[in-house]
């Protein structure tokens, strides 16, 4: 639990011994009268001290650090102390909250609302951008060593990196990346958190909440207890994990076009783009193993605010992360004034748009999809222009061009 990590890491730096409660069962132990006396909301973590209980993770971490006089985790001056408190609040209200608003609906804890997710992603990017700017000239948030601000911030970022912030997302914030990996690999962090691995994909939107509120079942307890021994073997068999089915695209005949080779060529070509990358694309393209598609946003008349339109496209690309192994895409936001037009080009493995993409990415239905006819030179040239970010595009300025690779 990243909230418990805060106090445990602070304890490692402060030389404080914290004993973990044994046999704690979430949903049971935290509902007892004794626990509710410590935290009336029944939430964890809670710290029991000789002088009383403390709840809320930041408060617990502060208490732990202040048990050591002149603890450097609180800084060496009044201004450093204030700045540490500043970043703790920032990590809580700008990073943690927006990460939760993006992650928890996708884990099924709350209802998923697409518009709310877009707002959360936009707010999170703004916050990480501010953090990235600050970290461009410093290793730690305050001063020249780890403080409580770093501990709280890294713990709040931990769920993001582990669950939803893919490399393609965090690469926009290189100083945040460097900061996070530097801190989580410090001995006192490693001892508590263990090895951290960055997620490779964004969790899919659940068809329905995966954590529904449990129904009242008090009258069934005894009956179920009697049957438990009889059905345990059956239940274990039913609950055994089934082999993960292969993606149908992995079963297609091999293609001479290697998608990763094209992505590398695209990324590494800095000059003579037409002569090198575009020519290379058409030399590689395999119409038997891949298909090209134009997409046009259906509701361009709604695109009246530039940053909202850009966030809309950014959210679409985030949700397409499940197809990264099988797709390449370019999304253009067109126009120098509203309403802005959104048009895209997508390369998919197979001769059709993959069904799992249609099923899992709700944005697909917001676009008109048209298969590219490569025998038509005009369409072929349009493909080249979109890959190249040609400007003007179809007579209009480009507000932005985003690549999915």
Short mmCIF file of C-alpha atoms in Angstrom, two decimals:
data_model
loop_
_atom_site.label_atom_id
_atom_site.label_comp_id
_atom_site.label_asym_id
_atom_site.label_seq_id
_atom_site.Cartn_x
_atom_site.Cartn_y
_atom_site.Cartn_z
CA UNK A 1 0.00 0.00 0.00
CA UNK A 2 1.70 3.18 -1.21
CA UNK A 3 0.15 5.17 1.66
CA UNK A 4 1.76 2.87 4.21
CA UNK A 5 5.06 3.04 2.30
CA UNK A 6 5.39 6.74 3.20
CA UNK A 7 5.76 6.14 6.93
CA UNK A 8 7.81 2.96 6.49
CA UNK A 9 10.36 4.68 4.24
CA UNK A 10 10.47 7.70 6.56
CA UNK A 11 11.13 5.28 9.42
CA UNK A 12 14.08 3.75 7.57
CA UNK A 13 15.65 7.19 7.09
CA UNK A 14 14.88 8.19 10.70
CA UNK A 15 15.98 5.04 12.48
CA UNK A 16 12.46 4.47 13.87
CA UNK A 17 11.08 0.98 14.47
CA UNK A 18 7.52 0.40 13.21
CA UNK A 19 5.82 -2.89 13.98
CA UNK A 20 3.25 -4.12 11.47
CA UNK A 21 0.01 -5.55 12.87
CA UNK A 22 -0.23 -9.29 12.31
CA UNK A 23 -3.28 -11.13 10.94
CA UNK A 24 -4.93 -7.93 9.73
CA UNK A 25 -7.82 -8.65 7.37
CA UNK A 26 -9.11 -5.76 5.29
CA UNK A 27 -12.89 -5.54 5.45
CA UNK A 28 -12.96 -7.32 8.81
CA UNK A 29 -10.27 -5.97 11.14
CA UNK A 30 -10.91 -2.37 10.14
CA UNK A 31 -14.63 -2.70 10.94
CA UNK A 32 -14.17 -3.59 14.60
CA UNK A 33 -15.16 -1.08 17.34
CA UNK A 34 -11.54 -0.84 18.50
CA UNK A 35 -10.31 0.07 15.04
CA UNK A 36 -13.10 2.58 14.46
CA UNK A 37 -12.06 4.34 17.66
CA UNK A 38 -8.69 4.97 16.02
CA UNK A 39 -10.12 5.97 12.62
CA UNK A 40 -13.90 6.45 12.47
CA UNK A 41 -13.81 6.03 8.66
CA UNK A 42 -12.28 2.57 8.95
CA UNK A 43 -9.48 3.42 6.53
CA UNK A 44 -5.84 2.35 6.57
CA UNK A 45 -3.08 3.04 7.37
CA UNK A 46 -3.40 3.88 11.07
CA UNK A 47 -0.48 4.32 13.45
CA UNK A 48 -0.86 3.32 17.10
CA UNK A 49 1.43 5.30 19.42
CA UNK A 50 1.79 5.39 23.23
CA UNK A 51 -0.04 8.73 23.18
CA UNK A 52 -2.89 7.78 20.85
CA UNK A 53 -3.64 6.88 17.25
CA UNK A 54 -2.84 8.84 14.08
CA UNK A 55 -4.58 8.35 10.74
CA UNK A 56 -4.04 9.86 7.25
CA UNK A 57 -0.80 8.74 5.60
CA UNK A 58 0.91 12.13 5.36
CA UNK A 59 0.20 12.85 9.04
CA UNK A 60 1.60 9.45 10.01
CA UNK A 61 4.77 10.07 7.98
CA UNK A 62 5.18 13.50 9.61
CA UNK A 63 4.78 11.99 13.09
CA UNK A 64 7.39 9.31 12.37
CA UNK A 65 9.97 11.84 11.17
CA UNK A 66 9.39 14.19 14.10
CA UNK A 67 10.18 11.50 16.62
CA UNK A 68 13.82 12.16 15.66
CA UNK A 69 15.03 15.65 16.72
CA UNK A 70 16.46 17.84 13.93
CA UNK A 71 15.56 15.23 11.34
CA UNK A 72 16.99 16.30 7.93
CA UNK A 73 13.82 14.93 6.32
CA UNK A 74 12.20 18.21 7.48
CA UNK A 75 14.90 20.44 5.96
CA UNK A 76 17.47 22.69 7.57
CA UNK A 77 15.61 25.99 7.69
CA UNK A 78 12.14 27.47 8.00
CA UNK A 79 11.90 28.09 4.25
CA UNK A 80 12.96 24.52 3.47
CA UNK A 81 10.37 23.23 5.93
CA UNK A 82 7.67 25.31 4.17
CA UNK A 83 8.80 24.12 0.73
CA UNK A 84 8.70 20.49 1.88
CA UNK A 85 5.12 21.01 3.09
CA UNK A 86 4.35 22.72 -0.23
CA UNK A 87 5.46 19.70 -2.28
CA UNK A 88 3.67 17.26 0.02
CA UNK A 89 0.43 19.13 -0.69
CA UNK A 90 1.27 19.26 -4.40
CA UNK A 91 1.89 15.51 -4.50
CA UNK A 92 -1.42 14.88 -2.72
CA UNK A 93 -3.76 17.28 -4.48
CA UNK A 94 -2.22 17.58 -7.94
CA UNK A 95 -0.67 14.16 -8.57
CA UNK A 96 -2.33 11.58 -6.33
CA UNK A 97 -5.91 12.75 -6.84
CA UNK A 98 -5.64 12.95 -10.63
CA UNK A 99 -3.87 9.59 -10.86
CA UNK A 100 -6.71 8.08 -8.85
CA UNK A 101 -9.36 9.70 -11.06
CA UNK A 102 -7.72 8.05 -14.05
CA UNK A 103 -6.74 4.68 -12.54
CA UNK A 104 -9.56 3.70 -10.19
CA UNK A 105 -12.38 3.73 -12.80
CA UNK A 106 -10.25 1.48 -15.00
CA UNK A 107 -9.76 -0.92 -12.09
CA UNK A 108 -13.52 -0.94 -11.56
CA UNK A 109 -13.58 0.77 -8.17
CA UNK A 110 -15.78 3.61 -9.43
CA UNK A 111 -17.91 4.17 -12.51
CA UNK A 112 -15.93 4.93 -15.67
CA UNK A 113 -16.83 8.24 -17.35
CA UNK A 114 -14.82 9.10 -20.46
CA UNK A 115 -15.09 12.87 -20.07
CA UNK A 116 -13.95 12.67 -16.44
CA UNK A 117 -10.96 10.58 -17.50
CA UNK A 118 -9.94 13.14 -20.12
CA UNK A 119 -10.09 15.90 -17.52
CA UNK A 120 -8.02 13.82 -15.08
CA UNK A 121 -5.35 13.09 -17.72
CA UNK A 122 -5.22 16.76 -18.71
CA UNK A 123 -4.83 17.86 -15.08
CA UNK A 124 -2.21 15.17 -14.43
CA UNK A 125 -0.16 16.23 -17.46
CA UNK A 126 -0.27 19.83 -16.26
CA UNK A 127 0.96 18.76 -12.81
CA UNK A 128 3.70 16.50 -14.12
CA UNK A 129 4.76 19.27 -16.47
CA UNK A 130 5.20 21.63 -13.52
CA UNK A 131 7.10 18.97 -11.58
CA UNK A 132 9.27 18.25 -14.63
CA UNK A 133 10.21 21.93 -14.92
CA UNK A 134 11.20 22.10 -11.26
CA UNK A 135 13.30 18.93 -11.47
CA UNK A 136 15.17 20.12 -14.57
CA UNK A 137 17.71 21.85 -12.33
CA UNK A 138 17.67 19.77 -9.16
CA UNK A 139 17.98 16.15 -8.04
CA UNK A 140 15.62 16.42 -5.07
CA UNK A 141 12.52 18.53 -4.50
CA UNK A 142 14.05 20.58 -1.67
CA UNK A 143 17.73 20.95 -0.82
CA UNK A 144 20.48 18.47 -1.65
CA UNK A 145 19.18 15.28 -0.05
CA UNK A 146 16.03 13.21 0.39
CA UNK A 147 13.27 14.90 2.38
CA UNK A 148 9.76 13.91 3.36
CA UNK A 149 8.55 15.72 0.23
CA UNK A 150 10.45 13.22 -1.94
CA UNK A 151 9.12 10.26 0.02
CA UNK A 152 5.48 11.33 -0.31
CA UNK A 153 5.82 12.33 -3.96
CA UNK A 154 7.55 9.13 -5.04
CA UNK A 155 5.05 6.96 -3.15
CA UNK A 156 2.18 8.78 -4.87
CA UNK A 157 3.87 8.34 -8.25
CA UNK A 158 4.48 4.66 -7.53
CA UNK A 159 0.91 3.53 -8.27
CA UNK A 160 1.01 5.50 -11.49
CA UNK A 161 4.22 3.94 -12.80
CA UNK A 162 3.19 0.47 -11.67
CA UNK A 163 -0.38 0.54 -13.01
CA UNK A 164 -1.16 3.15 -15.67
CA UNK A 165 1.74 5.47 -16.64
CA UNK A 166 3.33 3.73 -19.61
CA UNK A 167 6.73 4.68 -20.98
CA UNK A 168 5.06 6.47 -23.90
CA UNK A 169 3.26 8.70 -21.37
CA UNK A 170 6.13 9.40 -18.97
CA UNK A 171 8.66 10.05 -21.75
CA UNK A 172 7.07 13.50 -22.06
CA UNK A 173 8.45 14.21 -18.58
CA UNK A 174 12.10 13.04 -18.66
CA UNK A 175 13.13 14.82 -15.45
CA UNK A 176 10.24 13.20 -13.57
CA UNK A 177 11.31 9.82 -14.94
CA UNK A 178 14.92 10.34 -13.86
CA UNK A 179 13.79 11.54 -10.43
CA UNK A 180 11.43 8.61 -9.87
CA UNK A 181 13.88 5.87 -10.89
CA UNK A 182 16.69 7.50 -8.90
CA UNK A 183 14.60 7.55 -5.71
CA UNK A 184 12.95 4.13 -5.92
CA UNK A 185 16.40 2.58 -6.28
CA UNK A 186 17.74 4.18 -3.10
CA UNK A 187 18.36 1.48 -0.44
CA UNK A 188 15.72 2.76 2.01
CA UNK A 189 13.09 2.89 -0.74
CA UNK A 190 14.06 -0.53 -2.12
CA UNK A 191 13.83 -2.09 1.34
CA UNK A 192 10.17 -1.05 1.66
CA UNK A 193 8.81 -1.00 -1.89
CA UNK A 194 10.99 -3.62 -3.56
CA UNK A 195 11.80 -3.61 -7.26
CA UNK A 196 9.48 -1.41 -9.31
CA UNK A 197 8.55 -2.26 -12.90
CA UNK A 198 6.78 0.23 -15.13
CA UNK A 199 3.50 -0.95 -16.61
CA UNK A 200 3.51 -1.73 -20.33
CA UNK A 201 -0.15 -0.93 -20.92
CA UNK A 202 -3.09 1.07 -19.62
CA UNK A 203 -5.78 -1.11 -17.96
CA UNK A 204 -8.77 -1.66 -20.22
CA UNK A 205 -12.08 -0.05 -19.37
CA UNK A 206 -14.10 -2.72 -17.49
CA UNK A 207 -17.41 -3.81 -18.95
CA UNK A 208 -18.85 -3.38 -15.47
CA UNK A 209 -17.39 -2.57 -12.03
CA UNK A 210 -15.10 -5.41 -10.96
CA UNK A 211 -15.48 -4.52 -7.30
CA UNK A 212 -19.27 -4.24 -6.77
CA UNK A 213 -20.64 -3.49 -3.35
CA UNK A 214 -21.16 -6.84 -1.60
CA UNK A 215 -24.73 -7.83 -0.90
CA UNK A 216 -25.94 -8.59 2.61
CA UNK A 217 -25.43 -12.30 3.21
CA UNK A 218 -25.60 -12.83 6.97
CA UNK A 219 -28.32 -15.47 6.76
CA UNK A 220 -26.26 -17.55 4.35
CA UNK A 221 -23.08 -17.78 6.44
CA UNK A 222 -23.88 -20.99 8.32
CA UNK A 223 -25.27 -22.68 5.24
CA UNK A 224 -22.17 -21.80 3.22
CA UNK A 225 -19.88 -22.94 6.04
CA UNK A 226 -21.47 -26.39 6.03
CA UNK A 227 -20.98 -26.77 2.31
CA UNK A 228 -17.46 -25.40 2.25
CA UNK A 229 -15.63 -28.73 2.68
CA UNK A 230 -17.80 -30.41 0.08
CA UNK A 231 -17.15 -27.91 -2.68
CA UNK A 232 -13.63 -26.71 -1.96
CA UNK A 233 -12.06 -29.02 -4.56
CA UNK A 234 -14.55 -27.90 -7.19
CA UNK A 235 -14.00 -24.24 -6.37
CA UNK A 236 -10.25 -24.61 -6.57
CA UNK A 237 -10.58 -26.22 -9.96
CA UNK A 238 -12.94 -23.51 -11.19
CA UNK A 239 -10.73 -20.70 -9.89
CA UNK A 240 -7.53 -22.05 -11.41
CA UNK A 241 -6.23 -19.48 -13.88
CA UNK A 242 -6.87 -20.39 -17.49
CA UNK A 243 -4.15 -19.98 -20.08
CA UNK A 244 -4.30 -16.53 -21.62
CA UNK A 245 -5.69 -16.88 -25.15
CA UNK A 246 -3.45 -15.77 -27.97
CA UNK A 247 -4.30 -12.60 -29.81
CA UNK A 248 -5.72 -13.58 -33.24
CA UNK A 249 -3.23 -11.20 -34.85
CA UNK A 250 -0.39 -13.35 -33.52
CA UNK A 251 -1.79 -16.28 -35.49
CA UNK A 252 -1.68 -14.51 -38.87
CA UNK A 253 0.85 -15.71 -41.47
CA UNK A 254 4.24 -14.01 -41.08
CA UNK A 255 4.61 -10.68 -42.86
CA UNK A 256 7.77 -9.37 -44.51
CA UNK A 257 6.93 -5.98 -42.95
CA UNK A 258 8.38 -5.80 -39.43
CA UNK A 259 6.45 -3.09 -37.57
CA UNK A 260 9.25 -2.32 -35.12
CA UNK A 261 11.67 -1.77 -38.01
CA UNK A 262 9.34 0.82 -39.50
CA UNK A 263 8.90 2.54 -36.12
CA UNK A 264 12.67 2.71 -35.69
CA UNK A 265 13.10 4.16 -39.18
CA UNK A 266 10.41 6.75 -38.47
CA UNK A 267 11.95 7.73 -35.13
CA UNK A 268 15.56 7.85 -36.31
CA UNK A 269 15.09 9.79 -39.55
CA UNK A 270 15.93 13.42 -38.82
CA UNK A 271 16.74 14.72 -42.33
CA UNK A 272 15.54 13.98 -45.87
CA UNK A 273 12.38 12.51 -44.38
CA UNK A 274 10.65 12.04 -47.75
CA UNK A 275 13.63 10.32 -49.33
CA UNK A 276 14.43 8.10 -46.36
CA UNK A 277 11.41 7.45 -44.11
CA UNK A 278 8.54 7.80 -46.59
CA UNK A 279 10.31 5.82 -49.30
CA UNK A 280 11.28 3.24 -46.65
CA UNK A 281 7.67 2.93 -45.55
CA UNK A 282 6.38 2.14 -49.03
CA UNK A 283 9.27 -0.28 -49.62
CA UNK A 284 8.30 -2.11 -46.41
CA UNK A 285 4.51 -1.92 -46.67
CA UNK A 286 2.84 -5.32 -47.03
CA UNK A 287 -0.83 -5.01 -48.12
CA UNK A 288 -1.38 -8.71 -47.42
CA UNK A 289 -0.26 -8.50 -43.81
CA UNK A 290 -1.30 -4.92 -42.94
CA UNK A 291 -4.00 -2.41 -43.77
CA UNK A 292 -4.07 1.40 -43.83
CA UNK A 293 -7.02 3.47 -42.62
CA UNK A 294 -7.99 7.13 -42.62
CA UNK A 295 -10.08 8.34 -39.70
CA UNK A 296 -12.05 11.58 -39.44
CA UNK A 297 -13.57 12.83 -36.19
CA UNK A 298 -17.36 12.98 -36.51
CA UNK A 299 -17.95 15.97 -34.25
CA UNK A 300 -15.41 18.58 -35.33
CA UNK A 301 -17.94 21.37 -34.74
CA UNK A 302 -17.45 20.72 -31.00
CA UNK A 303 -13.70 21.37 -31.18
CA UNK A 304 -13.82 25.03 -30.18
CA UNK A 305 -11.02 25.05 -27.57
CA UNK A 306 -7.51 24.11 -28.67
CA UNK A 307 -6.24 22.47 -25.48
CA UNK A 308 -9.46 20.50 -25.02
CA UNK A 309 -9.15 19.20 -28.58
CA UNK A 310 -5.51 18.26 -28.02
CA UNK A 311 -6.40 16.49 -24.77
CA UNK A 312 -9.15 14.61 -26.59
CA UNK A 313 -6.63 13.28 -29.11
CA UNK A 314 -4.11 12.54 -26.36
CA UNK A 315 -6.73 10.54 -24.46
CA UNK A 316 -7.52 8.55 -27.60
CA UNK A 317 -3.87 7.64 -28.06
CA UNK A 318 -3.60 6.60 -24.41
CA UNK A 319 -6.57 4.28 -24.79
CA UNK A 320 -5.07 2.82 -27.96
CA UNK A 321 -2.09 1.62 -25.96
CA UNK A 322 -3.52 -1.92 -25.98
CA UNK A 323 -2.77 -2.03 -29.74
CA UNK A 324 0.83 -0.77 -29.58
CA UNK A 325 2.26 -4.13 -30.67
CA UNK A 326 0.04 -4.18 -33.76
CA UNK A 327 -0.37 -0.57 -34.90
CA UNK A 328 1.19 2.71 -35.94
CA UNK A 329 -0.79 5.94 -36.10
CA UNK A 330 -0.63 9.65 -36.87
CA UNK A 331 -3.24 12.08 -35.54
CA UNK A 332 -3.41 15.62 -36.93
CA UNK A 333 -5.21 18.54 -35.32
CA UNK A 334 -5.85 20.94 -38.18
CA UNK A 335 -6.68 24.65 -38.28
CA UNK A 336 -5.39 27.97 -36.99
CA UNK A 337 -8.73 28.86 -35.40
CA UNK A 338 -11.77 26.91 -34.17
CA UNK A 339 -13.49 24.68 -34.93
CA UNK A 340 -10.43 22.45 -35.24
CA UNK A 341 -10.47 19.34 -37.41
CA UNK A 342 -9.10 16.02 -36.20
CA UNK A 343 -7.92 13.56 -38.85
CA UNK A 344 -5.80 10.46 -38.55
CA UNK A 345 -3.94 7.70 -40.36
CA UNK A 346 -3.58 4.21 -38.88
CA UNK A 347 -1.60 1.16 -39.88
CA UNK A 348 -3.02 -2.07 -38.40
CA UNK A 349 -1.78 -5.66 -38.53
CA UNK A 350 -4.22 -7.68 -40.61
CA UNK A 351 -6.61 -6.70 -43.38
CA UNK A 352 -9.26 -5.29 -41.02
CA UNK A 353 -9.31 -3.04 -37.97
CA UNK A 354 -8.63 -5.48 -35.11
CA UNK A 355 -11.85 -6.45 -33.34
CA UNK A 356 -10.32 -6.18 -29.87
CA UNK A 357 -9.49 -2.53 -30.60
CA UNK A 358 -13.08 -1.84 -31.65
CA UNK A 359 -14.37 -3.60 -28.54
CA UNK A 360 -12.03 -2.04 -25.99
CA UNK A 361 -11.43 1.51 -27.26
CA UNK A 362 -14.68 3.46 -27.20
CA UNK A 363 -13.12 6.35 -29.18
CA UNK A 364 -13.23 4.23 -32.34
CA UNK A 365 -16.91 4.96 -32.83
CA UNK A 366 -16.27 8.70 -32.64
CA UNK A 367 -14.47 8.54 -36.00
CA UNK A 368 -15.41 7.68 -39.56
CA UNK A 369 -13.01 4.97 -40.76
CA UNK A 370 -12.08 4.60 -44.44
CA UNK A 371 -9.76 1.98 -45.85
CA UNK A 372 -6.89 3.45 -47.89
CA UNK A 373 -6.80 2.38 -51.53
CA UNK A 374 -3.07 2.36 -52.30
CA UNK A 375 -3.80 1.95 -56.01
CA UNK A 376 -5.13 5.51 -55.87
CA UNK A 377 -2.09 7.80 -56.13
CA UNK A 378 -3.96 10.69 -54.46
CA UNK A 379 -4.73 8.55 -51.39
CA UNK A 380 -1.19 7.23 -51.35
CA UNK A 381 0.16 10.78 -51.38
CA UNK A 382 -2.24 11.70 -48.55
CA UNK A 383 -0.77 8.86 -46.50
CA UNK A 384 2.74 10.16 -47.12
CA UNK A 385 1.72 13.72 -46.20
CA UNK A 386 0.18 12.59 -42.92
CA UNK A 387 3.21 10.52 -41.92
CA UNK A 388 5.43 13.50 -42.76
CA UNK A 389 3.28 16.07 -40.86
CA UNK A 390 3.16 18.06 -44.07
CA UNK A 391 2.12 21.67 -43.56
CA UNK A 392 -0.07 23.14 -44.79
CA UNK A 393 -2.11 19.95 -44.84
CA UNK A 394 -4.93 20.06 -47.36
CA UNK A 395 -4.57 23.83 -47.44
CA UNK A 396 -4.71 24.40 -43.66
CA UNK A 397 -2.20 24.94 -40.87
CA UNK A 398 -1.40 22.19 -38.39
CA UNK A 399 -2.18 22.97 -34.76
CA UNK A 400 -0.43 19.76 -33.69
CA UNK A 401 0.58 16.31 -34.94
CA UNK A 402 0.79 13.33 -32.62
CA UNK A 403 2.37 9.96 -33.35
CA UNK A 404 1.42 6.54 -31.96
CA UNK A 405 4.34 4.19 -32.22
#
